[in-house]
Amino acid sequence: MHANKKKEVLTLLPIYAWVMIITIGGHLLNIHNSWVFGIMVPIFFIMGGEINTKIKTVVGGALTGLITSYVLCIGVGLLSGIVGPIFGWIIPVSLAVAALMLLRPFFPYVCNNVAFLYMVVATRDAEAFFAEFWSLMIYFVVGGVIYLGGILLIIKGLQKLAKKMAAA
């Protein structure tokens, strides 16, 4: 194994441990909607780029996806009674997808693939999502701060350790 790959694995181990601790803690606390903040971690690591850009993209996209899903649910509920269930679904979904796609060049941190992902996952059970929207937003913010905040602290700590070792 190359030295760089060993270093990368050693860097990822404490992050993995943190993610597992938080995931198990969420399960033990019976937080059944941990998906709302749990999806952030793999997306964060799959993305390339600077940490600050990744945070803006993941958090902004996730919030946009959740809010778009909420508005989408309202639209489907309102239009289904007027134009029928098929068009009551097609029209809001088409508008939501169009908004995310067409606004991406202007708002790349919020209209992105993360927003699409959250929109798809949130609406897999649209009724439950709509009923729990506000608690999901709280879970997202609190869980996201704990997850990503812990990861960022670990990364900063590892960077300081690397500088100390390089200076020695």
XYZ file of N, CA and C in Angstrom, residues 3-145:
429
model
N 2.196 5.059 0.592
C 2.172 5.909 1.794
C 0.979 6.858 1.775
N 0.651 7.406 0.603
C -0.487 8.335 0.512
C -1.800 7.639 0.817
N -1.955 6.400 0.352
C -3.195 5.673 0.616
C -3.303 5.313 2.095
N -2.179 4.956 2.713
C -2.181 4.676 4.153
C -2.580 5.924 4.932
N -2.019 7.056 4.523
C -2.330 8.325 5.189
C -3.818 8.654 5.042
N -4.361 8.417 3.859
C -5.779 8.700 3.625
C -6.662 7.799 4.495
N -6.309 6.520 4.576
C -7.079 5.586 5.397
C -6.994 5.992 6.864
N -5.794 6.357 7.319
C -5.640 6.775 8.715
C -6.411 8.060 9.007
N -6.545 8.917 8.010
C -7.342 10.137 8.172
C -8.827 9.810 8.239
N -9.257 8.851 7.439
C -10.680 8.524 7.381
C -11.156 7.684 8.571
N -10.261 6.965 9.215
C -10.672 6.118 10.345
C -11.339 6.889 11.481
N -10.749 7.989 11.976
C -11.448 8.711 13.057
C -12.765 9.337 12.588
N -12.825 9.728 11.323
C -14.066 10.285 10.784
C -15.128 9.188 10.730
N -14.727 8.011 10.267
C -15.646 6.880 10.221
C -16.139 6.549 11.633
N -15.228 6.545 12.591
C -15.611 6.257 13.982
C -16.640 7.279 14.476
N -16.421 8.555 14.173
C -17.362 9.607 14.572
C -18.736 9.363 13.950
N -18.758 9.075 12.669
C -20.021 8.831 11.966
C -20.739 7.633 12.589
N -20.012 6.577 12.893
C -20.637 5.401 13.491
C -21.179 5.703 14.891
N -20.428 6.472 15.674
C -20.886 6.839 17.017
C -22.191 7.634 16.930
N -22.238 8.604 16.043
C -23.444 9.428 15.891
C -24.601 8.594 15.341
N -24.323 7.722 14.384
C -25.371 6.881 13.802
C -25.957 5.933 14.854
N -25.095 5.297 15.601
C -25.560 4.383 16.649
C -26.296 5.177 17.734
N -25.765 6.347 18.086
C -26.440 7.197 19.071
C -27.835 7.592 18.616
N -27.972 7.942 17.344
C -29.292 8.276 16.798
C -30.244 7.103 16.869
N -29.718 5.921 16.589
C -30.552 4.719 16.671
C -30.981 4.450 18.115
N -30.027 4.573 19.042
C -30.346 4.326 20.450
C -31.315 5.359 21.008
N -31.252 6.583 20.467
C -32.189 7.630 20.890
C -33.518 7.542 20.139
N -33.627 6.528 19.288
C -34.837 6.272 18.514
C -35.194 7.438 17.580
N -34.180 8.035 16.977
C -34.417 9.083 15.980
C -34.641 8.374 14.649
N -35.897 8.200 14.286
C -36.227 7.432 13.088
C -36.042 8.225 11.796
N -35.812 9.498 11.895
C -35.602 10.319 10.702
C -34.150 10.769 10.562
N -33.232 9.922 10.960
C -31.821 10.298 10.877
C -31.323 10.389 9.440
N -32.100 9.893 8.476
C -31.702 9.997 7.082
C -31.479 11.444 6.681
N -32.247 12.349 7.289
C -32.228 13.747 6.873
C -30.858 14.392 7.105
N -30.134 13.947 8.109
C -28.768 14.460 8.287
C -27.727 13.414 7.917
N -28.086 12.151 7.912
C -27.138 11.092 7.593
C -26.685 11.086 6.144
N -27.530 11.540 5.237
C -27.166 11.575 3.819
C -26.034 12.566 3.561
N -25.932 13.586 4.405
C -24.907 14.615 4.194
C -23.498 14.059 4.184
N -23.220 13.097 5.037
C -21.851 12.615 5.200
C -21.317 11.963 3.928
N -22.019 10.971 3.348
C -21.444 10.398 2.123
C -21.339 11.414 0.987
N -22.323 12.287 0.870
C -22.265 13.307 -0.186
C -21.047 14.192 0.028
N -20.807 14.586 1.258
C -19.682 15.446 1.599
C -18.360 14.809 1.159
N -18.221 13.509 1.356
C -16.962 12.847 1.019
C -16.855 12.472 -0.447
N -17.965 12.314 -1.120
C -17.929 11.993 -2.551
C -17.529 13.225 -3.364
N -17.935 14.388 -2.908
C -17.658 15.623 -3.640
C -16.182 15.976 -3.602
N -15.738 16.575 -4.676
C -14.388 17.117 -4.694
C -14.438 18.579 -4.286
N -13.275 19.161 -4.118
C -13.212 20.588 -3.850
C -12.861 20.926 -2.413
N -12.889 22.214 -2.162
C -12.557 22.747 -0.847
C -13.667 22.441 0.162
N -13.285 22.348 1.417
C -14.240 22.010 2.475
C -15.370 23.030 2.559
N -15.048 24.318 2.511
C -16.088 25.353 2.614
C -17.078 25.268 1.463
N -16.591 25.011 0.271
C -17.473 24.875 -0.900
C -18.365 23.654 -0.748
N -17.790 22.557 -0.263
C -18.584 21.343 -0.072
C -19.677 21.559 0.968
N -19.349 22.248 2.045
C -20.358 22.505 3.081
C -21.499 23.348 2.514
N -21.158 24.428 1.803
C -22.200 25.284 1.205
C -23.074 24.490 0.243
N -22.448 23.651 -0.568
C -23.186 22.884 -1.568
C -24.085 21.839 -0.925
N -23.571 21.113 0.060
C -24.354 20.055 0.699
C -25.482 20.643 1.538
N -25.166 21.597 2.385
C -26.186 22.171 3.266
C -27.207 22.973 2.456
N -26.722 23.813 1.548
C -27.633 24.611 0.721
C -28.525 23.743 -0.149
N -27.937 22.739 -0.779
C -28.727 21.838 -1.616
C -29.738 21.044 -0.814
N -29.320 20.557 0.346
C -30.230 19.776 1.188
C -31.428 20.614 1.639
N -31.148 21.825 2.123
C -32.248 22.700 2.548
C -33.180 23.019 1.382
N -32.600 23.291 0.229
C -33.419 23.574 -0.955
C -34.265 22.365 -1.322
N -33.668 21.174 -1.283
C -34.416 19.957 -1.599
C -35.556 19.713 -0.633
N -35.303 19.942 0.653
C -36.356 19.740 1.656
C -37.487 20.751 1.491
N -37.122 22.007 1.292
C -38.148 23.055 1.132
C -38.912 22.858 -0.175
N -38.197 22.507 -1.236
C -38.860 22.241 -2.521
C -39.831 21.083 -2.376
N -39.443 20.053 -1.641
C -40.331 18.907 -1.421
C -41.587 19.308 -0.663
N -41.431 20.177 0.302
C -42.575 20.645 1.092
C -43.551 21.418 0.192
N -43.012 22.326 -0.598
C -43.859 23.104 -1.518
C -44.482 22.174 -2.569
N -43.711 21.205 -3.015
C -44.210 20.224 -3.971
C -45.410 19.469 -3.411
N -45.302 19.054 -2.152
C -46.422 18.351 -1.504
C -47.667 19.230 -1.429
N -47.476 20.497 -1.115
C -48.610 21.432 -1.074
C -49.236 21.541 -2.466
N -48.376 21.691 -3.482
C -48.866 21.803 -4.862
C -49.641 20.584 -5.314
N -49.134 19.409 -5.008
C -49.827 18.173 -5.387
C -51.179 18.100 -4.672
N -51.189 18.435 -3.395
C -52.444 18.405 -2.643
C -53.483 19.361 -3.194
N -53.047 20.563 -3.560
C -53.982 21.561 -4.092
C -54.456 21.219 -5.500
N -53.530 20.834 -6.359
C -53.892 20.619 -7.764
C -54.597 19.302 -8.036
N -54.347 18.281 -7.217
C -54.972 16.976 -7.461
C -56.489 17.050 -7.430
N -57.021 17.867 -6.552
C -58.473 18.032 -6.488
C -59.038 18.827 -7.657
N -58.200 19.603 -8.326
C -58.657 20.465 -9.425
C -58.468 19.791 -10.786
N -57.263 19.266 -11.043
C -56.959 18.723 -12.370
C -56.804 17.202 -12.382
N -57.066 16.565 -11.256
C -56.948 15.108 -11.171
C -55.589 14.686 -10.634
N -55.508 13.435 -10.225
C -54.285 12.975 -9.565
C -53.047 12.948 -10.474
N -53.220 12.602 -11.738
C -52.055 12.519 -12.639
C -51.468 13.905 -12.877
N -52.293 14.832 -13.358
C -51.788 16.182 -13.632
C -51.514 16.951 -12.341
N -52.221 16.587 -11.284
C -51.952 17.193 -9.985
C -50.577 16.833 -9.460
N -50.022 15.750 -9.980
C -48.661 15.346 -9.625
C -47.661 15.861 -10.661
N -48.002 15.710 -11.942
C -47.074 16.088 -13.023
C -46.726 17.576 -12.995
N -47.695 18.425 -12.817
C -47.452 19.878 -12.873
C -46.494 20.333 -11.763
N -46.748 20.026 -10.483
C -45.806 20.470 -9.443
C -44.410 19.853 -9.581
N -44.353 18.570 -9.935
C -43.040 17.924 -10.095
C -42.273 18.575 -11.243
N -42.958 18.832 -12.353
C -42.307 19.481 -13.503
C -41.798 20.868 -13.132
N -42.585 21.610 -12.396
C -42.160 22.949 -11.980
C -40.983 22.893 -11.011
N -41.003 21.938 -10.086
C -39.907 21.809 -9.119
C -38.606 21.438 -9.822
N -38.675 20.466 -10.722
C -37.478 20.053 -11.462
C -36.981 21.191 -12.346
N -37.898 21.870 -13.016
C -37.506 23.000 -13.876
C -36.831 24.096 -13.056
N -37.384 24.401 -11.903
C -36.791 25.449 -11.060
C -35.371 25.069 -10.644
N -35.185 23.839 -10.197
C -33.850 23.416 -9.777
C -32.865 23.429 -10.948
N -33.305 22.982 -12.103
C -32.406 22.939 -13.264
C -32.093 24.323 -13.810
N -33.119 25.134 -13.987
C -32.933 26.438 -14.626
C -32.270 27.468 -13.710
N -32.407 27.294 -12.414
C -31.787 28.234 -11.475
C -30.369 27.831 -11.062
N -29.947 26.644 -11.459
C -28.612 26.165 -11.084
C -27.481 27.112 -11.495
N -27.486 27.640 -12.721
C -26.382 28.552 -13.084
C -26.309 29.806 -12.207
N -27.438 30.232 -11.687
C -27.482 31.442 -10.870
C -27.241 31.162 -9.390
N -27.655 29.980 -8.939
C -27.556 29.608 -7.521
C -26.984 28.192 -7.376
N -25.704 28.012 -7.722
C -25.141 26.654 -7.728
C -25.043 26.002 -6.344
N -24.982 26.792 -5.287
C -24.871 26.201 -3.957
C -26.198 25.647 -3.451
N -27.296 26.093 -4.024
C -28.598 25.622 -3.534
C -29.389 24.835 -4.569
N -29.189 25.099 -5.827
C -29.887 24.369 -6.894
C -28.880 23.411 -7.515
N -28.772 22.234 -6.943
C -27.749 21.298 -7.377
C -28.247 19.862 -7.223
N -27.365 18.914 -7.455
C -27.730 17.497 -7.372
C -28.123 17.084 -5.950
N -27.566 17.754 -4.962
C -27.938 17.455 -3.574
C -29.417 17.793 -3.362
N -29.862 18.911 -3.921
C -31.274 19.292 -3.809
C -32.161 18.232 -4.464
N -31.751 17.735 -5.635
C -32.512 16.670 -6.296
C -32.559 15.412 -5.431
N -31.429 15.040 -4.870
C -31.377 13.848 -4.040
C -32.321 13.973 -2.848
N -32.249 15.085 -2.153
C -33.125 15.282 -0.995
C -34.591 15.317 -1.417
N -34.880 15.910 -2.570
C -36.256 15.967 -3.041
C -36.780 14.551 -3.308
N -35.970 13.723 -3.927
C -36.387 12.356 -4.233
C -36.576 11.547 -2.952
N -35.616 11.606 -2.051
C -35.703 10.825 -0.817
C -36.862 11.313 0.060
N -37.026 12.625 0.153
C -38.087 13.183 1.005
C -39.476 12.780 0.520
N -39.650 12.697 -0.777
C -40.989 12.432 -1.302
C -41.254 10.944 -1.549
N -40.356 10.076 -1.129
C -40.630 8.645 -1.264
C -41.833 8.257 -0.417
N -42.022 8.950 0.685
C -43.235 8.821 1.498
C -43.692 10.255 1.786
N -44.326 10.842 0.779
C -44.656 12.268 0.821
C -45.567 12.630 1.991
N -46.514 11.771 2.305
C -47.433 12.068 3.408
C -46.692 12.178 4.741
N -45.835 11.209 5.006
C -45.062 11.221 6.260
C -44.100 12.407 6.272
N -43.461 12.673 5.145
C -42.538 13.813 5.068
C -43.271 15.107 5.370
N -44.409 15.310 4.726
C -45.164 16.551 4.901
C -45.612 16.712 6.355
N -46.053 15.621 6.954
C -46.522 15.674 8.349
C -45.380 15.959 9.325
N -44.173 15.533 8.989
C -43.038 15.676 9.907
C -42.043 16.738 9.454
N -42.426 17.587 8.510
C -41.491 18.540 7.905
C -40.720 19.362 8.931
N -41.412 19.960 9.884
C -40.731 20.851 10.831
C -39.786 20.094 11.754
N -40.172 18.912 12.182
C -39.238 18.126 13.002
C -38.057 17.659 12.165
N -38.288 17.358 10.886
C -37.178 16.998 9.994
C -36.200 18.151 9.827
N -36.713 19.362 9.736
C -35.830 20.523 9.614
C -34.981 20.685 10.876
N -35.574 20.453 12.026
C -34.814 20.533 13.285
C -33.762 19.421 13.328
N -34.159 18.193 12.965
C -33.198 17.095 12.903
C -32.061 17.424 11.945
N -32.406 18.004 10.808
C -31.395 18.341 9.812
C -30.375 19.326 10.379
N -30.859 20.382 10.986
C -29.954 21.414 11.504
C -29.113 20.866 12.664
N -29.762 20.270 13.649
C -29.031 19.778 14.820
C -28.114 18.619 14.425
N -28.656 17.658 13.706
C -27.848 16.511 13.284
C -26.720 16.920 12.358
N -26.997 17.852 11.459
C -25.963 18.328 10.545
C -24.826 19.025 11.262
N -25.179 19.838 12.259
C -24.138 20.523 13.035
C -23.288 19.496 13.782
